[in-house]
Coordinates of C-alpha atoms in Angstrom, one line a residue:
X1 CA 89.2 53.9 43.3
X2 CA 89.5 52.5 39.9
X3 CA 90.6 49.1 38.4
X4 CA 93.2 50.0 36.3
X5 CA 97.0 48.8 36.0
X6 CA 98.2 52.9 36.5
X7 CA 96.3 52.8 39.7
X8 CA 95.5 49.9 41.8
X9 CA 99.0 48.3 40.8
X10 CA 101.2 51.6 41.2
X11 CA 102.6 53.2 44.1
X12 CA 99.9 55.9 43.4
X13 CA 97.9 53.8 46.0
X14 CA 100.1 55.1 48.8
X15 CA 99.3 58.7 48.6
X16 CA 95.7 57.7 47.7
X17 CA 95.0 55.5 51.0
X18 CA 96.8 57.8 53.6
X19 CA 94.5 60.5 52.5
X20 CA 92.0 58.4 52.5
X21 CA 92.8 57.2 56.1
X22 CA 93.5 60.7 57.5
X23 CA 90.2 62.1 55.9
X24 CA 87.9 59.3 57.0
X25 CA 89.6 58.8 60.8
X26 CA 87.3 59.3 63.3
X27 CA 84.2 59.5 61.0
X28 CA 84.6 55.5 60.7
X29 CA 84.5 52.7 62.9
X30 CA 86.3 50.0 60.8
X31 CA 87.1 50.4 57.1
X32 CA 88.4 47.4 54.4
X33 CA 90.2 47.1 51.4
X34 CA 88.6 45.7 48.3
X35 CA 90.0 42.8 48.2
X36 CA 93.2 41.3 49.6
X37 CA 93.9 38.8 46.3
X38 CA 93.9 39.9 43.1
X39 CA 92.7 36.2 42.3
X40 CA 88.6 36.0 43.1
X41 CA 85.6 34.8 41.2
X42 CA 84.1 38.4 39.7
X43 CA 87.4 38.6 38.0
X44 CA 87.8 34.9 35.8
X45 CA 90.7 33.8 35.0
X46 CA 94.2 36.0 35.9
X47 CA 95.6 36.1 32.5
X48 CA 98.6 38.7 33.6
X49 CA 99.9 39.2 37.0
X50 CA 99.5 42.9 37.3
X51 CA 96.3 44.0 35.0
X52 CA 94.7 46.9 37.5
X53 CA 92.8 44.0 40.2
X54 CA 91.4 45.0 43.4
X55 CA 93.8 43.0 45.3
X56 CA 96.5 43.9 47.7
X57 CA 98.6 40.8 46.9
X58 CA 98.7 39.9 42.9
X59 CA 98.7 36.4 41.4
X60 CA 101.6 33.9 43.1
X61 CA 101.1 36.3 46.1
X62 CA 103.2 38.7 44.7
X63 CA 102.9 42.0 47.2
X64 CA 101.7 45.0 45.5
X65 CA 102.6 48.3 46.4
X66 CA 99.0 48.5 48.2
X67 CA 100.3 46.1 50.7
X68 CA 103.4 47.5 51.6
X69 CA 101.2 51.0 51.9
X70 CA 99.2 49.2 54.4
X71 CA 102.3 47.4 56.4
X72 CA 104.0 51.1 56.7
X73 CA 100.7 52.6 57.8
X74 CA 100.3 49.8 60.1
X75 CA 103.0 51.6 61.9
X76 CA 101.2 54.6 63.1
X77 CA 99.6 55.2 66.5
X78 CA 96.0 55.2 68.4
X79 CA 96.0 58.6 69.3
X80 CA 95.5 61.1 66.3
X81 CA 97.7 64.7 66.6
X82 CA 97.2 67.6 65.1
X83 CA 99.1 68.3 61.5
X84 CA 99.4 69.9 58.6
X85 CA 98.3 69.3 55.3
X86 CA 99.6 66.2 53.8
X87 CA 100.5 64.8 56.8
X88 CA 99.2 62.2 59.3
X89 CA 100.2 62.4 62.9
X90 CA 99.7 59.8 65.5
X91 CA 101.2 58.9 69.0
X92 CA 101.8 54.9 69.9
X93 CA 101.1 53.6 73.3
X94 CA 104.8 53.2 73.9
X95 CA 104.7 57.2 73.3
X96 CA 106.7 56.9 70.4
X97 CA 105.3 59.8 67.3
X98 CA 105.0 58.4 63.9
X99 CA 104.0 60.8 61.0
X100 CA 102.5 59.8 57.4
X101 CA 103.6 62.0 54.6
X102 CA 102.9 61.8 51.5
X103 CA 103.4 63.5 47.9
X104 CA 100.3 62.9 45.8
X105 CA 100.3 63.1 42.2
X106 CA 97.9 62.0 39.5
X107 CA 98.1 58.1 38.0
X108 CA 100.3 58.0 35.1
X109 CA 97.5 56.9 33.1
X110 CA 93.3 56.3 33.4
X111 CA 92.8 54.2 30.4
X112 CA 92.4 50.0 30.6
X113 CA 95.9 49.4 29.3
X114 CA 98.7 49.6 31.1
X115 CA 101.3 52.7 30.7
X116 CA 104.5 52.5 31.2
X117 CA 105.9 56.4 32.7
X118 CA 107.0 57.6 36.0
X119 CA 104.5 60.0 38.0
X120 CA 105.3 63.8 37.1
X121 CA 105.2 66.4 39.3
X122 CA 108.0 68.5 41.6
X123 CA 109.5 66.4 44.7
X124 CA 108.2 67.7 48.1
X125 CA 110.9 68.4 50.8
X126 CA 109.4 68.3 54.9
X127 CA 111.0 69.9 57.4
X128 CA 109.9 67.9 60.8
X129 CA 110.6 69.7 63.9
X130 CA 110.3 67.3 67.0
X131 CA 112.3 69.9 69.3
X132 CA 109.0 69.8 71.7
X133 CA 109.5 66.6 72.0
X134 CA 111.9 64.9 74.4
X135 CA 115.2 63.3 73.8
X136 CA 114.7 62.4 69.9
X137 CA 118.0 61.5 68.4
X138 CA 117.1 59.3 65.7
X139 CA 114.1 58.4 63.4
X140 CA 113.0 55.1 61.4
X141 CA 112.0 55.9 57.8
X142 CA 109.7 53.9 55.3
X143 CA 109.7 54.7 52.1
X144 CA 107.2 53.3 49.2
X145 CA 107.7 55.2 45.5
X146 CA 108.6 54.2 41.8
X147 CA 112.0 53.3 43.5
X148 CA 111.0 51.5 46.9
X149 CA 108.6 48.4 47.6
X150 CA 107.1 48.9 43.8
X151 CA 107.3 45.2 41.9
X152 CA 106.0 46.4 38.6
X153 CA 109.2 48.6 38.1
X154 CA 111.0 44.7 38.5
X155 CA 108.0 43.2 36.2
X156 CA 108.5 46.0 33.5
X157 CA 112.2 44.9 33.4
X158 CA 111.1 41.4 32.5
X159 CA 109.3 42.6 29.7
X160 CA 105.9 41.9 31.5
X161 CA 105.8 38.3 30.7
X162 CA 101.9 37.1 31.1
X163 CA 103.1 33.7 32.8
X164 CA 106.3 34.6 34.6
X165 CA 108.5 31.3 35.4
X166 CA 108.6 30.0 38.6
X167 CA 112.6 32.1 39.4
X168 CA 110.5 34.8 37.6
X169 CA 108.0 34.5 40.3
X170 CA 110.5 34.1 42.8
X171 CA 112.6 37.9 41.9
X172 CA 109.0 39.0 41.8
X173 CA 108.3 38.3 45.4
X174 CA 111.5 39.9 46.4
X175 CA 111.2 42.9 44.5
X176 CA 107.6 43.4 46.3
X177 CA 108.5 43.9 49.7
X178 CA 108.7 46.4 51.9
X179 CA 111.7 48.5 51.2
X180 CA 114.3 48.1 54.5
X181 CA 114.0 51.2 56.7
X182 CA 116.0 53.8 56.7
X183 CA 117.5 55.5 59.6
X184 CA 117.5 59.7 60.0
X185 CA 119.9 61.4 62.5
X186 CA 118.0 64.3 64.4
X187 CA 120.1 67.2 65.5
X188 CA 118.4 69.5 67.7
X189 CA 115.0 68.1 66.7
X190 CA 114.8 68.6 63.6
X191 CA 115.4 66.7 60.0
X192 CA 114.3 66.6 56.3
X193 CA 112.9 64.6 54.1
X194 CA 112.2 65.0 50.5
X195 CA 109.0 62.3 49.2
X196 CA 108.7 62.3 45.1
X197 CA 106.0 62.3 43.1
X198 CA 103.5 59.2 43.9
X199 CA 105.7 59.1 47.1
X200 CA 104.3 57.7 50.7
X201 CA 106.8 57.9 54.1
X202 CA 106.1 56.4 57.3
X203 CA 108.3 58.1 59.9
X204 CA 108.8 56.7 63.6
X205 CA 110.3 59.0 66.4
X206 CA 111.2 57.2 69.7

């Protein structure tokens, strides 16, 4: 919602667009992000790779947390079900359940300059119960937060250099994808999973 490095570049973006998803589904018929490169006319020259663009992919197509928030969410299903607060459910035409939860908490910082800080804020723990559902022995977690699918935690260990090198660019890349999935073992239906501060989860039940 706002250009600014604490917000469009952070991992605050995958709270903010589930909720945004959830709230506008089924009041929409097709919505769009503003804009897929950081790298477009209104903004002149890049002279940083992360300074708060628009973009889901940064300079050196770098992916930004945004864009792993939209490949996790690309997960869930046609068919909306009914769920609590802070939580997205969905059903996929193979039948499969996939949930969005999420832990919002405020950017680190509004102002035009980039702050360096972790999201504050206490960790929320969900308790999924899929007994009604049948035969679910396992679930495929997503994770994006400060510690998964978040590049500027790798370009704040580099010192935020304003022209990376080219391996620079290269570790950048890496450190931008989507986190590897993780994989839950459900006993009797149910499971837990904690989501920290700024924290969005994609979970798939099949």
């Amino acid at each position: 919602y706002a250009n600014l490095p604490n917000v469009t570049d952070s991992v605050y973006m995958g709270p903010y667009l589930a909720r945004v998803i959830r709230e506008c589904a089924g009041n929409v018929d097709m919505m769009s992000y503003w804009t897929f490169s950081d790298v477009f006319e209104e903004q002149g020259v890049v002279q940083s790779p992360f300074y708060g663009g628009y973009g889901l992919i940064a300079e050196d197509r770098i992916p930004k947390p945004a864009f792993n928030a939209f490949a996790m969410l690309h997960e869930l299903g046609d068919r909306r079900l009914y769920a609590g607060k802070g939580v997205l459910a969905t059903r996929r035409r193979d039948g499969s359940v996939v949930l969005a939860l999420w832990n919002y908490a405020p950017p680190v910082s509004t102002d035009a300059t980039y702050v360096k800080g972790r999201p504050t804020g206490p960790t929320k723990r969900f308790l999924v119960d899929a007994s009604h559902l049948d035969r679910v022995r396992s679930a495929t977690v997503w994770r994006l937060d400060p510690d998964h699918g978040n590049v500027i935690a790798a370009f704040d260990a580099m010192g935020r250099p304003d022209y990376p090198t080219r391996a620079q660019i290269r570790a950048l890349r890496r450190a931008g994808r989507m986190a590897p999935a993780e994989h839950v073992r459900v006993q009797g239906g149910r499971f837990s999973l904690k989501v920290t501060p700024q924290g969005l989860v994609v979970v798939r039940m099949k």
